[in-house]
């Protein structure tokens, strides 16, 4: 199925009034926040080329982010969970908390959510979980763009605070370059100490 509003139209036909797409960015990195976004698109929404953020270049993501966030008909929210919250809750629970908070930040409150991946426990409205949903639902694709660009921009800012780690290049993901910096400098305040590679670097 190509990326479209088919899932949204099916839910609208079932009587749901306000449908949000939800996705996250940053579950895998060793540093920085995990970010979730919730997006409600207006009826008949079109944006040629909008797709899963992972399938787009950074330049295209920025272009779509600008188009989405400047469109008065698009309602969106983006929530960051810090490394400290990730260490306290664990990455899955922190991600789920960010998803719930992003949905609750939308006004009016959606009555159904299309969520990329697996179901989220204790979600505040009805949900449909779609594995690979960021490539089939335009609402989820829009959320993936907003979450990914929001996180990348946060990592660029953190790179200015901790330039020795190269966050602007690897965005905190476990690359060879990042591991080398961890071995040289040890963890910094934005590293996730509950992640094994960071813990090993801290106590090497």
XYZ file of N, CA and C in Angstrom, residues 47-149:
309
model
N 0.320 16.375 0.064
C 1.677 16.915 0.073
C 2.540 15.922 -0.690
N 2.767 16.200 -1.941
C 3.437 15.252 -2.824
C 4.794 14.834 -2.268
N 5.006 13.521 -2.219
C 6.279 12.979 -1.789
C 6.397 12.710 -0.305
N 5.388 13.108 0.490
C 5.443 12.864 1.929
C 5.495 11.366 2.191
N 6.452 10.947 3.019
C 6.656 9.523 3.259
C 7.395 9.353 4.578
N 7.630 8.112 4.926
C 8.423 7.746 6.088
C 9.714 8.563 6.106
N 10.021 9.189 7.240
C 11.197 10.060 7.324
C 12.487 9.329 6.997
N 12.537 8.018 7.275
C 13.757 7.253 7.022
C 14.034 7.099 5.532
N 13.026 7.311 4.702
C 13.188 7.170 3.258
C 13.556 8.493 2.583
N 13.715 9.550 3.370
C 13.943 10.885 2.820
C 15.304 11.427 3.241
N 15.868 12.284 2.418
C 17.096 12.972 2.790
C 16.795 14.027 3.850
N 17.842 14.478 4.530
C 17.658 15.521 5.543
C 17.057 16.776 4.928
N 17.474 17.116 3.733
C 16.937 18.313 3.076
C 15.451 18.166 2.799
N 15.033 16.979 2.338
C 13.604 16.750 2.069
C 12.805 16.751 3.370
N 13.375 16.165 4.417
C 12.675 16.185 5.709
C 12.458 17.615 6.182
N 13.479 18.445 6.063
C 13.335 19.843 6.476
C 12.246 20.549 5.665
N 12.202 20.254 4.374
C 11.190 20.865 3.510
C 9.782 20.449 3.944
N 9.592 19.168 4.192
C 8.280 18.697 4.609
C 7.933 19.195 6.013
N 8.920 19.264 6.892
C 8.679 19.786 8.235
C 8.156 21.216 8.163
N 8.789 22.039 7.330
C 8.347 23.425 7.178
C 6.934 23.488 6.613
N 6.645 22.647 5.611
C 5.314 22.651 5.001
C 4.241 22.226 6.004
N 4.553 21.226 6.822
C 3.575 20.724 7.786
C 3.341 21.722 8.913
N 4.411 22.239 9.486
C 4.268 23.077 10.681
C 3.786 24.490 10.364
N 3.875 24.880 9.098
C 3.374 26.209 8.718
C 1.952 26.162 8.170
N 1.406 24.966 8.001
C 0.055 24.801 7.465
C -0.956 24.964 8.601
N -1.808 25.982 8.555
C -2.736 26.203 9.668
C -3.765 25.087 9.832
N -3.955 24.275 8.811
C -4.899 23.171 8.916
C -4.323 21.930 9.572
N -3.001 21.879 9.740
C -2.331 20.734 10.356
C -2.164 21.014 11.847
N -2.660 20.104 12.680
C -2.462 20.224 14.125
C -1.407 19.213 14.552
N -0.441 19.661 15.327
C 0.660 18.773 15.690
C 1.203 19.112 17.071
N 1.845 18.126 17.667
C 2.530 18.309 18.944
C 3.743 17.400 18.954
N 4.787 17.848 19.646
C 6.043 17.101 19.694
C 6.540 17.107 21.131
N 6.887 15.940 21.664
C 7.305 15.807 23.062
C 8.675 15.134 23.121
N 9.590 15.719 23.904
C 10.928 15.167 24.115
C 11.003 14.554 25.507
N 11.603 13.368 25.598
C 11.925 12.759 26.891
C 13.444 12.706 27.020
N 13.945 13.266 28.092
C 15.382 13.451 28.273
C 16.093 12.129 28.568
N 17.418 12.111 28.429
C 18.169 10.919 28.823
C 17.925 10.518 30.279
N 17.775 11.497 31.175
C 17.498 11.168 32.576
C 16.157 10.447 32.713
N 15.147 10.896 31.967
C 13.839 10.222 32.007
C 13.930 8.827 31.398
N 14.705 8.699 30.323
C 14.899 7.386 29.706
C 15.553 6.425 30.702
N 16.580 6.896 31.421
C 17.254 6.043 32.393
C 16.329 5.679 33.551
N 15.439 6.597 33.909
C 14.532 6.333 35.028
C 13.420 5.364 34.644
N 12.860 5.531 33.445
C 11.685 4.767 33.034
C 12.031 3.506 32.244
N 13.059 3.531 31.495
C 13.564 2.663 30.429
C 13.071 3.224 29.091
N 13.749 2.862 28.017
C 13.500 3.519 26.726
C 12.092 3.250 26.205
N 11.573 2.043 26.391
C 10.231 1.754 25.874
C 9.177 2.572 26.620
N 9.250 2.593 27.936
C 8.263 3.347 28.710
C 8.386 4.846 28.460
N 9.611 5.332 28.302
C 9.782 6.757 27.995
C 9.182 7.102 26.643
N 9.364 6.212 25.664
C 8.783 6.425 24.337
C 7.267 6.447 24.413
N 6.703 5.487 25.119
C 5.244 5.434 25.255
C 4.714 6.669 25.980
N 5.436 7.122 27.012
C 5.002 8.330 27.726
C 5.012 9.534 26.794
N 6.043 9.645 25.963
C 6.107 10.760 25.012
C 4.952 10.695 24.016
N 4.607 9.505 23.557
C 3.489 9.346 22.619
C 2.174 9.766 23.260
N 1.949 9.332 24.500
C 0.705 9.713 25.190
C 0.632 11.229 25.364
N 1.728 11.837 25.780
C 1.735 13.282 26.031
C 1.556 14.076 24.741
N 2.135 13.573 23.646
C 1.962 14.261 22.364
C 0.494 14.248 21.957
N -0.172 13.112 22.116
C -1.591 13.050 21.770
C -2.410 13.986 22.660
N -2.127 13.985 23.968
C -2.900 14.799 24.901
C -2.678 16.292 24.686
N -1.591 16.668 24.009
C -1.321 18.086 23.746
C -2.153 18.640 22.595
N -2.822 17.764 21.833
C -3.621 18.218 20.690
C -4.999 18.680 21.150
N -5.452 19.779 20.565
C -6.778 20.325 20.866
C -7.491 20.595 19.551
N -8.711 20.025 19.364
C -9.421 19.126 20.273
C -8.753 17.757 20.345
N -9.136 17.013 21.362
C -8.539 15.715 21.605
C -8.936 14.715 20.522
N -7.976 14.058 19.848
C -8.342 13.007 18.889
C -9.106 11.867 19.564
N -9.967 11.219 18.797
C -10.685 10.065 19.346
C -10.134 8.747 18.812
N -9.127 8.814 17.941
C -8.457 7.595 17.493
C -7.034 7.958 17.068
N -6.105 7.037 17.324
C -4.710 7.258 16.937
C -4.222 6.106 16.071
N -3.522 6.463 15.009
C -2.782 5.499 14.205
C -1.335 5.565 14.675
N -0.836 4.457 15.216
C 0.481 4.448 15.851
C 1.422 3.559 15.054
N 2.589 4.083 14.739
C 3.583 3.276 14.046
C 4.146 2.220 14.996
N 4.131 0.966 14.564
C 4.701 -0.096 15.379
C 3.652 -0.873 16.141
N 3.927 -1.141 17.415
C 3.074 -1.987 18.248
C 2.160 -1.138 19.131
N 1.098 -1.740 19.680
C 0.184 -0.969 20.538
C 0.895 -0.366 21.746
N 0.372 0.763 22.212
C 0.917 1.465 23.379
C -0.020 1.231 24.558
N 0.485 0.692 25.673
C -0.390 0.441 26.830
C -0.970 1.736 27.398
N -2.176 1.608 27.955
C -2.818 2.731 28.668
C -2.904 3.983 27.811
N -3.218 3.808 26.537
C -3.285 4.969 25.653
C -4.583 5.724 25.900
N -4.564 7.067 25.793
C -5.747 7.852 26.184
C -6.901 7.845 25.194
N -6.757 7.196 24.049
C -7.888 7.076 23.127
C -7.760 5.745 22.392
N -8.756 5.420 21.582
C -8.677 4.210 20.774
C -7.458 4.291 19.862
N -6.874 3.145 19.570
C -5.666 3.138 18.753
C -5.669 1.989 17.764
N -4.981 2.206 16.651
C -4.676 1.155 15.689
C -3.172 1.172 15.479
N -2.512 0.078 15.830
C -1.063 -0.018 15.666
C -0.762 -0.606 14.293
N 0.146 0.025 13.582
C 0.488 -0.386 12.220
C 1.998 -0.552 12.112
N 2.465 -1.783 12.017
C 3.890 -2.006 11.775
C 4.210 -1.493 10.373
N 5.196 -0.614 10.271
C 5.491 0.016 8.988
C 4.496 1.091 8.611
N 3.740 1.577 9.597
C 2.699 2.570 9.319
C 3.223 3.882 8.787
N 4.487 4.203 9.097
C 5.035 5.466 8.581
C 5.233 5.440 7.073
N 5.113 4.256 6.470
C 5.195 4.154 5.021
C 3.861 3.944 4.342
N 2.767 3.848 5.138
C 1.441 3.632 4.540
C 0.421 4.702 4.928
N 0.588 5.326 6.076
C -0.352 6.357 6.556
C 0.297 7.724 6.473
N -0.352 8.650 5.785
C 0.197 10.001 5.692
C 0.257 10.691 7.051
N -0.694 10.398 7.935
C -0.676 11.015 9.265
C 0.542 10.547 10.054
N 0.836 9.246 9.984
C 2.010 8.731 10.690
C 3.284 9.242 10.024
N 3.303 9.294 8.691
C 4.482 9.821 7.986
C 4.757 11.262 8.414
N 3.700 12.065 8.534
C 3.871 13.450 8.984
C 4.442 13.490 10.401
N 3.944 12.598 11.273
C 4.473 12.538 12.639
C 5.934 12.109 12.632
N 6.285 11.181 11.744
C 7.675 10.732 11.685
C 8.604 11.859 11.268
N 8.140 12.704 10.355
C 8.945 13.855 9.916
C 9.143 14.835 11.074
N 8.061 15.172 11.755
C 8.153 16.164 12.827
C 9.003 15.644 13.984
N 8.859 14.361 14.323
C 9.675 13.795 15.392
C 11.151 13.743 15.001
N 11.428 13.287 13.797
C 12.821 13.135 13.358
C 13.522 14.487 13.240
N 12.879 15.452 12.603
C 13.503 16.766 12.455
C 13.665 17.434 13.828
